Amino acid sequence: MTLHTSKSRGFSLIEVMIAVLVLAIGILAVSKLQTSLLRSGSDANKRSIAANIAQKKIDDLRRFVEISTLDDWNDLAVNSVTSLKYPLSLAFNNIADNEGGRIQPGPINSGNDVFNLSWTTDNYYYNGVNQIATTNAVAPDVAFKLAHVVVSWDGVGDDTNNVVSFDTFIHAYDLSHTSLGGSPSSVGTPGPVAKYNPLGAPDVINIDVDSGKLRQTSKPLPDVVSDENTLVQFEVVTYHQDGSDFIADRKEEFITASCNCELTSNDLGYTPGHVLWDGVNRDDELGYEINKATATETNNDSDAENICTVCCRDHHDATASPIKYVAGTTTGDHPHYKADGSIATVGEEYVESCRLKRIDGVFRAFQDWNLKDITVMDRASLADGNQLQTDYVDYQKNFILNNVASVGGTPTKPALRSPVSMTLGAQQQLEARGIYIDNVYDVGGNPNPASYLTYVQSASKTDRLEVIPFAEVNLTLLAAWASDTPTNVTVTNEDADTVVDPVNDYYGTFSRGWASALNQATPGADITTTMRDDNHGLTQVVATSPSPNNLDDTLTVNVGASAGAITVSGTYEITYPLGNTGSPTISPAGDCNLQGNPSTYTCSFNSPWTGTIQIAVNIKTGQKTKRCSGSSDAFGASGLTTNTTHNFASFACDQPPL
């Protein structure tokens, strides 16, 4: 028998070393790939930031306010906080190599990275023959400039790859077509015309702000996207008529949003956008980034997330910024209140309402709304052609001028607005209207500077109302309503909801200010409308601050009898001293009747009634010696709305027959 044996073999040392070498090479390759990916991602992020800086500079160069100026760009004042040039003297002829605009050349910090900004420019002229542009100075004025904007940063490897550059043309244009003045560098044409379709009264009211110019505010549109978020949007449009067309001169678009925010530690955020006065006109000024308290949006509806990201991040005040979001804030941040009314601390959620305005096509956080006045009236009486509308517009014009600069006539609310007369069982819509007025700042952040007030105070400035940033708004669906005697007159105050059909049924989704006359009474009830004066007033946020500032206004409603329901009744008596009797009559015969003698009479009229009632007798047949006539004293009334009793005094039939 043969015995077979086998011997097991393992891996040799050489095989193990080869395997380890292959594994090491693989790990090294993966590590190299990961490093490349990280570097690539970082490079892409830096390129994005650099491109944004370059684009900002291009926009900055285009925002000149004059064609030419005697001021040297290098001598212009600089904001000590932002390092930006003040804008009042920026001119087209300032634009040169590393000169022009507000943003200065040099290093710009973004997070932990440093970018270097620079630019060069070439001047172009038109030769006047075939209008061919050339860099040769063949004309006295520059037609346009070619700007080459470069942003670079330190990187790894070839530094030529760490550069982003853009080229752009910057045209001179004829400022005589604007209110900015200046000397045009070449013959220009007017800018594009924006046609406008004005909205009508009584829901939208025109305020005349200059010769031929009107301002109106569209109906606010509440959009309740969730229990947590309400967005309220409207436009303020200043316009004029040109033939059969209406042209928008200025269109301002706003969104006011309520958001849930979580307070975080200090980070970068924007100071308030605000209204800037340049000496002859106003413009919107963007806020700038500073390190301050911030927050993040949390638990907001998807339709509100983008708006709330801006709101939560930026709506914080800081000592470093002279302009504040919330009026009355002096140092540090304003308080942020939780839903229970207590002040939030870092890491806690709170409720915020922000005002955002579209500037350069983007909604930016803007200084808070400031409601100055609210007026309640009968909606139907504000229709075009009614005296109440005329009186209300005059009141608002005087109020605005008086509030801003203590000029204009004495602002007195229209006498025709109260009392409102209703008949029993009638229903009608009341309307609340408010006026918001913004502060105006100079380049140093000083509110309502002397040059602005002087301009507004001058009656010779026909556009002084136009330069005031005000919005006259229909607040009916945003204000709170109450009746002091709901047994006589009720008024609706339903929860806000998204308006479904703002054109045809603005008041149909939810009801506020709808009055119902239940009992006849004079006065019937006082109806009061109330509104917070800040952003929360528009977004319907329940009072979170301990002492919200509210404005209110009241009118009286008188309730008369319903149409066809009032009666005038009483007694009468006729004597016949001549010994005869006859059949009395009453006028107006179609509305009145008699019941016997001595007896009663009853008349039925439509309310309100104006007229005369009289009872008479006339006997002109039978014995001549007994023929006679007589009549009662007349009972007359004007505008009678209530049931009335009148007893006629006795009268005799002792006059010659008629």
XYZ file of C-alpha atoms in Angstrom:
658
model
C 0.000 0.000 0.000
C 1.295 3.386 -0.991
C 0.839 6.378 1.439
C 0.395 9.834 -0.201
C 1.022 12.986 1.849
C 0.554 16.727 0.926
C 2.165 19.822 2.287
C 0.178 23.179 2.652
C 1.814 26.319 1.412
C 1.162 29.925 2.705
C 2.042 33.332 1.171
C 5.655 34.074 0.694
C 7.179 37.216 2.162
C 7.645 38.666 -1.292
C 3.945 38.222 -2.093
C 2.951 39.944 1.147
C 5.267 42.860 0.436
C 3.863 43.250 -3.070
C 0.292 43.265 -1.713
C 1.193 45.896 0.888
C 2.834 48.006 -1.818
C -0.269 47.843 -4.039
C -2.506 48.762 -1.092
C -0.277 51.692 -0.147
C -0.310 52.990 -3.705
C -4.108 52.755 -3.757
C -4.499 54.600 -0.466
C -2.103 57.283 -1.661
C -4.075 57.680 -4.887
C -7.370 58.019 -3.017
C -5.804 60.539 -0.646
C -4.449 62.506 -3.581
C -7.873 62.450 -5.254
C -9.599 63.622 -2.072
C -7.096 66.451 -1.685
C -7.685 67.479 -5.294
C -11.441 67.426 -4.799
C -11.219 69.544 -1.651
C -8.890 71.962 -3.368
C -11.180 72.097 -6.389
C -14.211 72.800 -4.188
C -12.358 75.511 -2.294
C -11.176 77.043 -5.554
C -14.730 77.054 -6.954
C -15.992 78.785 -3.819
C -13.270 81.427 -4.030
C -13.987 81.997 -7.708
C -17.661 82.508 -6.878
C -16.789 85.069 -4.198
C -14.331 86.812 -6.529
C -16.925 86.973 -9.310
C -19.422 88.483 -6.887
C -16.898 91.150 -5.822
C -16.165 91.992 -9.465
C -19.857 92.267 -10.319
C -20.453 94.512 -7.305
C -17.688 96.814 -8.511
C -19.155 96.938 -12.016
C -22.543 97.924 -10.575
C -20.764 100.407 -8.319
C -19.038 102.138 -11.251
C -22.366 102.562 -13.016
C -24.035 104.319 -10.063
C -22.622 107.792 -10.717
C -24.933 110.729 -9.986
C -23.271 113.343 -12.194
C -21.489 113.391 -15.537
C -18.755 115.728 -14.371
C -17.608 117.239 -11.104
C -14.812 119.464 -9.882
C -14.215 117.121 -6.947
C -11.253 114.794 -7.217
C -12.260 111.201 -6.466
C -9.305 110.683 -4.141
C -10.472 113.638 -2.033
C -14.020 112.325 -1.476
C -14.950 111.510 2.113
C -14.882 107.876 3.229
C -17.209 106.142 5.690
C -15.041 105.094 8.624
C -17.043 101.894 9.200
C -17.508 100.591 5.663
C -14.531 102.253 3.900
C -16.975 103.266 1.156
C -16.807 106.647 -0.555
C -19.776 108.896 0.136
C -21.982 109.023 -2.977
C -23.010 112.674 -3.351
C -20.225 113.722 -5.731
C -19.639 110.506 -7.675
C -19.357 111.364 -11.349
C -18.795 109.652 -14.690
C -15.534 111.536 -15.186
C -14.272 110.111 -11.855
C -14.032 106.660 -13.439
C -10.383 105.907 -14.189
C -7.748 103.316 -13.289
C -8.561 102.270 -9.698
C -10.799 105.321 -9.304
C -14.564 105.858 -9.390
C -17.583 104.537 -7.521
C -17.817 103.952 -3.778
C -15.862 100.693 -3.399
C -12.139 101.372 -3.155
C -9.392 99.217 -4.730
C -7.210 96.983 -2.591
C -7.711 94.041 -0.247
C -11.238 92.856 0.577
C -11.818 90.338 3.359
C -14.386 87.572 3.020
C -14.317 85.069 5.855
C -10.736 83.836 6.199
C -9.833 84.754 2.621
C -8.392 87.993 1.277
C -9.141 89.148 -2.271
C -7.468 91.997 -4.111
C -9.644 94.301 -6.245
C -8.335 96.505 -9.058
C -9.558 97.885 -12.367
C -8.382 99.745 -15.446
C -10.395 101.844 -17.886
C -10.159 103.065 -21.469
C -12.052 106.119 -22.735
C -13.940 105.903 -26.033
C -15.173 108.743 -28.233
C -17.435 108.947 -31.278
C -15.737 110.549 -34.284
C -18.959 112.046 -35.651
C -18.510 110.632 -39.177
C -19.947 107.139 -39.028
C -20.234 107.159 -35.238
C -17.324 104.756 -34.919
C -15.961 104.486 -31.406
C -12.275 105.180 -30.971
C -9.885 105.682 -28.070
C -8.533 108.793 -29.802
C -9.938 111.973 -28.264
C -11.769 113.059 -31.440
C -14.628 114.654 -29.474
C -14.731 116.930 -26.428
C -16.650 114.427 -24.300
C -16.152 110.767 -23.484
C -19.022 108.666 -24.879
C -18.342 105.535 -22.845
C -15.624 103.753 -20.906
C -14.406 100.158 -21.111
C -13.661 98.917 -17.605
C -11.531 95.830 -16.938
C -12.214 94.680 -13.359
C -9.818 92.142 -11.802
C -10.136 90.216 -8.525
C -7.236 87.994 -7.446
C -6.355 85.926 -4.389
C -3.479 83.859 -3.054
C -3.634 80.191 -3.956
C -1.574 77.058 -4.310
C 0.480 76.559 -7.436
C 0.198 78.783 -10.497
C -1.087 82.183 -9.308
C -2.353 83.002 -12.807
C -5.251 80.662 -12.109
C -6.291 82.644 -9.025
C -7.836 85.520 -10.963
C -11.344 86.476 -12.057
C -11.829 89.389 -14.453
C -14.801 90.997 -16.189
C -15.024 93.631 -18.918
C -17.954 96.020 -19.157
C -18.982 99.177 -20.997
C -20.095 102.170 -18.923
C -21.995 104.720 -20.989
C -22.425 108.380 -20.282
C -26.069 109.363 -20.502
C -28.032 112.582 -20.652
C -28.844 113.504 -17.064
C -31.092 116.319 -18.248
C -33.701 113.602 -18.574
C -33.423 112.959 -14.844
C -33.700 115.070 -11.707
C -29.968 114.692 -11.064
C -28.864 117.527 -13.332
C -25.235 117.764 -14.411
C -23.682 118.387 -17.806
C -24.343 115.616 -20.336
C -21.298 114.303 -22.149
C -23.240 113.482 -25.298
C -26.706 113.695 -26.752
C -28.794 110.947 -25.157
C -32.306 109.649 -25.370
C -34.842 109.205 -22.602
C -34.818 105.907 -20.765
C -37.466 103.238 -21.174
C -41.051 104.196 -20.394
C -42.971 102.042 -17.927
C -46.694 102.214 -18.592
C -48.985 101.887 -15.619
C -52.631 100.988 -15.122
C -53.884 103.028 -12.140
C -56.125 101.353 -9.581
C -59.454 102.897 -8.651
C -61.246 104.301 -5.618
C -62.612 103.629 -3.068
C -60.067 100.884 -2.265
C -57.115 102.824 -3.702
C -56.860 106.606 -3.274
C -54.694 108.979 -5.322
C -52.639 111.627 -3.517
C -51.440 114.421 -5.819
C -47.739 114.985 -5.072
C -46.711 117.411 -7.817
C -48.146 119.181 -10.810
C -49.690 116.337 -12.792
C -48.192 113.588 -10.613
C -50.127 111.211 -8.383
C -49.135 108.562 -5.851
C -51.181 105.507 -4.914
C -50.621 102.279 -3.011
C -52.028 98.988 -4.235
C -54.318 96.974 -1.983
C -52.220 95.032 0.545
C -52.397 91.317 -0.178
C -52.062 89.104 2.906
C -50.679 85.669 2.054
C -50.983 83.377 5.071
C -48.674 80.605 3.857
C -48.750 78.793 7.225
C -49.640 79.280 10.873
C -46.112 80.595 11.322
C -45.746 82.887 8.313
C -47.745 85.753 6.860
C -46.476 87.706 3.849
C -48.073 91.061 3.013
C -47.182 92.587 -0.337
C -48.030 95.917 -1.999
C -46.594 98.565 -4.332
C -46.326 102.339 -4.004
C -46.446 103.973 -7.440
C -45.882 107.613 -8.392
C -47.163 108.247 -11.911
C -48.427 110.833 -14.393
C -50.694 110.891 -17.423
C -49.257 111.273 -20.920
C -52.062 111.551 -23.444
C -54.141 108.407 -23.127
C -51.353 106.562 -21.282
C -50.262 106.575 -17.665
C -46.513 106.432 -16.994
C -44.917 105.172 -13.780
C -42.234 107.596 -12.567
C -41.314 105.577 -9.479
C -42.436 102.100 -8.437
C -41.590 100.808 -4.961
C -42.331 97.181 -4.074
C -42.527 95.894 -0.507
C -42.971 92.581 1.302
C -43.545 92.485 5.045
C -43.034 89.015 6.516
C -43.411 87.306 9.877
C -40.739 84.680 10.571
C -39.529 82.234 13.194
C -35.874 82.855 14.016
C -33.293 81.296 16.311
C -30.899 83.762 17.917
C -27.240 82.886 17.306
C -23.873 84.403 18.147
C -22.402 87.387 16.329
C -21.778 87.038 12.605
C -21.944 89.105 9.426
C -25.259 90.802 8.691
C -26.509 93.867 6.833
C -27.415 97.224 8.340
C -30.841 98.638 7.361
C -31.629 99.702 3.852
C -32.950 103.252 4.120
C -33.843 106.451 2.265
C -30.884 108.706 1.362
C -31.192 112.436 0.620
C -28.685 113.810 -1.926
C -29.682 117.464 -1.611
C -32.381 117.541 -4.292
C -33.902 114.072 -4.325
C -34.195 110.826 -2.436
C -32.953 107.362 -3.298
C -32.736 103.946 -1.687
C -29.456 103.188 0.044
C -28.374 99.590 0.604
C -27.168 98.472 3.997
C -23.619 97.223 4.431
C -22.147 94.147 6.114
C -20.908 94.419 9.684
C -20.278 91.974 12.498
C -23.307 92.030 14.797
C -25.969 89.857 16.398
C -27.624 87.498 13.906
C -30.137 84.670 13.777
C -31.089 81.799 11.502
C -34.509 81.028 10.105
C -36.131 77.941 11.601
C -39.429 76.085 11.165
C -40.706 78.419 8.452
C -42.839 77.418 5.482
C -40.937 76.674 2.272
C -42.644 79.643 0.588
C -41.169 81.948 3.234
C -37.700 80.426 3.751
C -35.787 82.753 1.424
C -37.447 85.869 2.809
C -36.982 84.643 6.383
C -33.299 83.875 5.808
C -32.742 87.567 5.066
C -35.099 88.677 7.833
C -33.545 86.579 10.598
C -29.961 87.302 9.552
C -30.181 91.062 9.061
C -32.935 92.424 11.324
C -30.614 93.264 14.211
C -29.348 96.662 15.314
C -25.779 97.494 16.295
C -24.012 100.420 17.919
C -21.672 100.656 14.900
C -24.580 101.583 12.609
C -26.137 105.039 13.140
C -29.258 103.884 11.296
C -31.464 101.402 13.146
C -34.143 98.963 12.056
C -36.310 99.622 15.128
C -37.085 103.214 16.106
C -35.835 104.155 19.551
C -32.878 101.764 19.600
C -29.764 103.631 20.768
C -27.044 101.076 21.462
C -26.674 97.385 20.765
C -29.440 95.210 19.375
C -33.148 95.757 19.913
C -34.951 93.100 22.019
C -36.322 90.002 20.284
C -39.487 88.593 21.848
C -40.613 85.001 22.044
C -44.251 84.035 21.531
C -44.875 84.243 25.291
C -43.615 87.839 25.446
C -40.271 87.109 27.117
C -36.965 88.212 25.604
C -35.055 85.571 23.629
C -31.440 84.701 24.377
C -28.869 82.890 22.218
C -30.193 79.498 21.125
C -33.873 80.400 21.643
C -36.558 80.920 19.016
C -38.437 84.189 18.664
C -40.994 85.816 16.369
C -39.784 88.524 13.982
C -41.494 90.710 11.402
C -39.371 92.336 8.713
C -39.944 94.890 6.009
C -38.172 94.137 2.736
C -37.943 96.413 -0.284
C -36.944 95.484 -3.806
C -33.696 97.316 -4.587
C -31.716 96.539 -7.748
C -34.095 93.642 -8.376
C -33.528 91.968 -4.990
C -35.612 92.157 -1.806
C -33.419 93.722 0.892
C -34.056 94.215 4.601
C -35.302 97.790 5.036
C -35.864 100.084 7.999
C -39.097 99.235 9.851
C -42.480 100.667 8.926
C -43.641 103.669 10.944
C -47.414 104.181 10.935
C -48.187 107.833 11.649
C -51.969 108.032 11.294
C -55.073 105.902 10.781
C -58.538 107.069 9.712
C -61.797 105.098 9.542
C -64.546 106.064 7.073
C -67.500 104.708 5.124
C -66.064 102.925 2.088
C -68.816 103.909 -0.375
C -68.356 107.595 0.476
C -64.723 107.434 -0.721
C -65.722 106.788 -4.340
C -64.524 109.250 -6.979
C -66.539 112.473 -7.052
C -67.546 112.322 -3.387
C -66.667 115.220 -1.133
C -65.331 112.883 1.561
C -62.552 111.681 -0.755
C -61.558 115.271 -1.562
C -61.524 116.242 2.112
C -59.551 113.124 3.054
C -56.842 113.761 0.431
C -56.496 117.377 1.604
C -56.210 116.146 5.185
C -53.472 113.659 4.336
C -51.424 116.183 2.351
C -51.521 118.613 5.269
C -50.791 115.818 7.741
C -47.713 114.615 5.816
C -46.204 118.090 5.463
C -46.972 118.917 9.085
C -45.531 115.645 10.373
C -42.279 115.922 8.428
C -41.528 119.636 8.528
C -44.273 121.394 10.555
C -45.670 123.135 7.463
C -48.898 122.979 5.483
C -52.405 123.621 6.736
C -53.741 122.355 10.032
C -54.472 118.637 9.560
C -58.106 118.096 10.543
C -59.845 114.803 9.853
C -62.825 115.161 7.494
C -66.038 116.117 9.297
C -68.094 114.114 6.779
C -66.598 110.797 7.903
C -68.663 110.638 11.137
C -71.419 109.942 11.934
C -72.336 107.268 9.408
C -76.101 106.797 8.957
C -77.457 103.273 8.495
C -81.015 101.975 8.360
C -82.224 99.110 10.490
C -81.104 95.780 9.015
C -78.607 97.389 6.630
C -74.990 96.275 6.201
C -72.072 98.174 4.750
C -68.280 98.094 4.502
C -66.206 100.518 6.531
C -62.650 101.333 5.479
C -59.507 102.041 7.513
C -56.693 103.952 5.821
C -53.229 104.673 7.204
C -50.198 106.763 6.370
C -46.628 105.452 6.725
C -43.744 107.948 6.565
C -40.051 106.995 6.418
C -37.147 108.910 7.881
C -34.690 110.358 5.376
C -30.933 110.334 6.076
C -27.871 112.181 4.864
C -24.612 110.371 4.086
C -23.550 110.642 7.719
C -26.627 108.749 8.900
C -28.338 111.832 10.362
C -32.160 111.636 10.156
C -34.147 114.314 8.320
C -31.179 116.633 7.604
C -31.632 120.396 7.458
C -31.411 120.562 3.644
C -34.240 118.030 3.350
C -36.469 119.884 5.815
C -35.740 123.203 4.095
C -36.738 121.678 0.766
C -40.018 120.333 2.159
C -40.776 123.612 3.935
C -40.443 125.608 0.719
C -43.867 126.145 -0.860
C -42.122 126.989 -4.151
C -40.955 123.374 -4.449
C -43.938 121.898 -6.242
C -42.514 118.396 -5.814
C -41.992 118.635 -2.049
C -44.636 115.986 -1.406
C -43.060 113.772 -4.057
C -39.665 113.708 -2.313
C -41.265 112.599 0.973
C -41.217 108.776 1.221
C -44.784 108.093 2.309
C -47.288 105.336 1.597
C -51.040 105.883 2.010
C -52.426 102.369 2.509
C -55.813 100.650 2.738
C -55.525 98.874 6.112
C -59.094 97.554 6.318
C -58.116 93.862 6.255
C -55.079 94.355 8.498
C -56.423 96.544 11.317
C -58.457 95.251 14.273
C -62.130 96.277 14.551
C -64.506 96.582 17.521
C -67.969 97.983 18.378
C -68.703 99.488 21.784
C -72.413 98.539 21.478
C -72.662 95.301 19.493
C -76.359 94.947 20.409
C -76.989 97.914 18.102
C -74.176 97.647 15.541
C -71.763 94.756 15.003
C -68.516 94.891 13.029
C -66.520 91.915 11.731
C -62.943 91.152 12.785
C -62.141 87.706 11.339
C -58.710 86.077 11.330
C -56.519 87.020 8.379
C -56.227 84.610 5.473
C -54.825 84.596 1.942
C -56.917 86.871 -0.292
C -58.135 84.622 -3.114
C -59.516 87.176 -5.606
C -58.043 90.617 -4.872
C -59.408 92.168 -8.065
C -63.071 91.160 -7.935
C -63.625 90.146 -4.303
C -60.994 91.784 -2.114
C -63.147 91.611 1.040
C -64.607 88.171 0.325
C -61.992 85.758 1.727
C -62.185 87.034 5.288
C -64.169 89.935 6.675
C -63.135 92.973 8.672
C -64.918 96.291 9.025
C -68.308 94.942 7.806
C -70.945 96.753 9.887
C -74.477 95.425 10.533
C -77.265 97.607 12.000
C -79.300 95.522 14.474
C -81.273 98.026 16.556
C -82.593 101.483 15.867
C -80.663 104.026 17.937
C -78.993 107.438 17.673
C -76.148 107.068 18.385
C -76.106 103.378 17.590
C -72.465 102.524 18.333
C -68.894 103.759 18.158
C -66.765 101.659 15.790
C -63.021 101.679 16.505
C -60.168 100.429 14.336
C -56.744 99.758 15.883
C -53.333 99.057 14.346
C -49.804 98.527 15.637
C -47.450 101.144 14.207
C -44.639 98.708 13.293
C -44.018 95.676 11.064
C -46.056 93.414 13.366
C -49.143 95.483 12.572
C -49.022 94.429 8.925
C -48.164 90.776 9.556
C -50.864 90.296 12.215
C -48.408 89.007 14.812
C -50.102 88.883 18.208
C -48.520 91.421 20.531
C -45.218 89.899 21.630
C -43.601 93.023 23.043
C -44.857 94.075 26.477
C -45.931 97.562 25.361
C -46.795 97.687 21.644
C -47.561 101.147 20.283
C -51.065 101.209 18.775
C -52.886 103.851 16.756
C -56.687 103.949 16.608
C -59.589 105.938 15.247
C -63.340 105.910 15.936
C -66.510 106.877 14.094
C -70.147 106.855 15.211
C -72.881 104.870 13.471
C -76.491 106.043 13.785
C -79.211 103.488 13.051
C -82.570 104.704 11.708
C -85.673 102.781 10.771
C -85.466 100.600 7.712
C -86.898 101.778 4.412
C -90.758 101.738 4.310
C -91.025 100.977 7.999
C -91.441 104.323 9.792
C -94.871 105.504 10.859
C -96.303 108.834 11.970
C -99.505 108.428 13.978
C -101.657 110.154 16.559
C -105.090 111.608 17.315
C -107.213 114.361 15.833
C -110.586 115.987 16.700
C -112.945 118.212 14.708
C -115.834 120.287 16.137
C -118.874 121.499 14.145
C -120.283 124.645 15.788
C -122.784 125.169 12.942
C -124.538 121.913 13.783
C -123.473 119.893 10.783
C -121.076 116.959 10.287
C -118.844 115.938 7.391
C -116.125 113.572 6.242
C -112.559 114.788 6.925
C -109.607 114.061 4.652
C -105.872 113.688 5.263
C -102.905 114.439 3.037
C -100.846 112.894 1.660
C -103.807 110.624 0.981
C -101.775 107.797 -0.535
C -99.671 107.321 2.617
C -102.171 108.182 5.383
C -105.624 107.114 6.568
C -108.164 108.244 9.207
C -110.074 106.156 11.716
C -113.257 107.977 12.978
C -113.899 111.187 14.869
C -112.582 111.791 17.432
C -110.123 109.113 16.519
C -106.713 108.380 15.148
C -104.686 108.600 11.984
C -101.706 106.578 10.707
C -99.174 107.403 7.990
C -96.492 105.061 6.584
C -93.365 106.442 4.887
C -90.024 105.327 3.539
C -87.098 106.367 5.677
C -85.773 109.016 5.641
C -88.969 111.004 5.090
C -89.426 114.686 4.382
C -92.905 116.209 3.990
C -96.089 117.599 5.584
C -99.236 115.972 7.067
C -102.529 117.865 7.357
C -106.165 116.942 8.204
C -109.030 119.011 6.767
C -112.835 119.090 6.434
C -114.876 120.865 3.748
C -118.767 120.828 3.730
C -120.160 122.532 0.641
C -123.544 120.813 0.247
C -126.775 120.854 2.280
C -128.148 123.925 4.034
C -126.125 126.961 3.138
C -126.043 128.161 6.729
C -124.360 124.936 7.805
C -121.726 124.783 5.091
C -118.165 125.176 6.422
C -114.500 124.221 6.220
C -111.548 123.873 8.576
C -108.073 122.342 8.800
C -105.513 121.290 11.337
C -102.126 122.797 11.901
C -99.642 121.117 9.566
C -97.102 118.634 10.912
C -93.848 118.722 8.931
C -90.575 116.804 9.143
C -87.229 116.669 7.305
C -85.112 113.516 7.102
C -87.304 111.631 9.563
C -85.933 108.130 10.253
C -87.805 107.018 13.378
C -91.420 106.170 14.259
C -93.123 109.336 15.511
C -96.330 110.226 17.381
C -98.042 113.568 16.746
C -101.444 114.473 18.216
C -103.233 117.252 16.326
C -104.966 119.960 18.323
C -108.747 120.135 17.958
C -109.963 122.439 15.203
C -113.434 123.677 14.148
C -115.343 123.560 10.900
C -116.412 127.205 11.049
C -114.893 128.805 7.971
C -116.613 129.392 4.647
C -116.496 126.321 2.422
C -113.694 126.068 -0.135
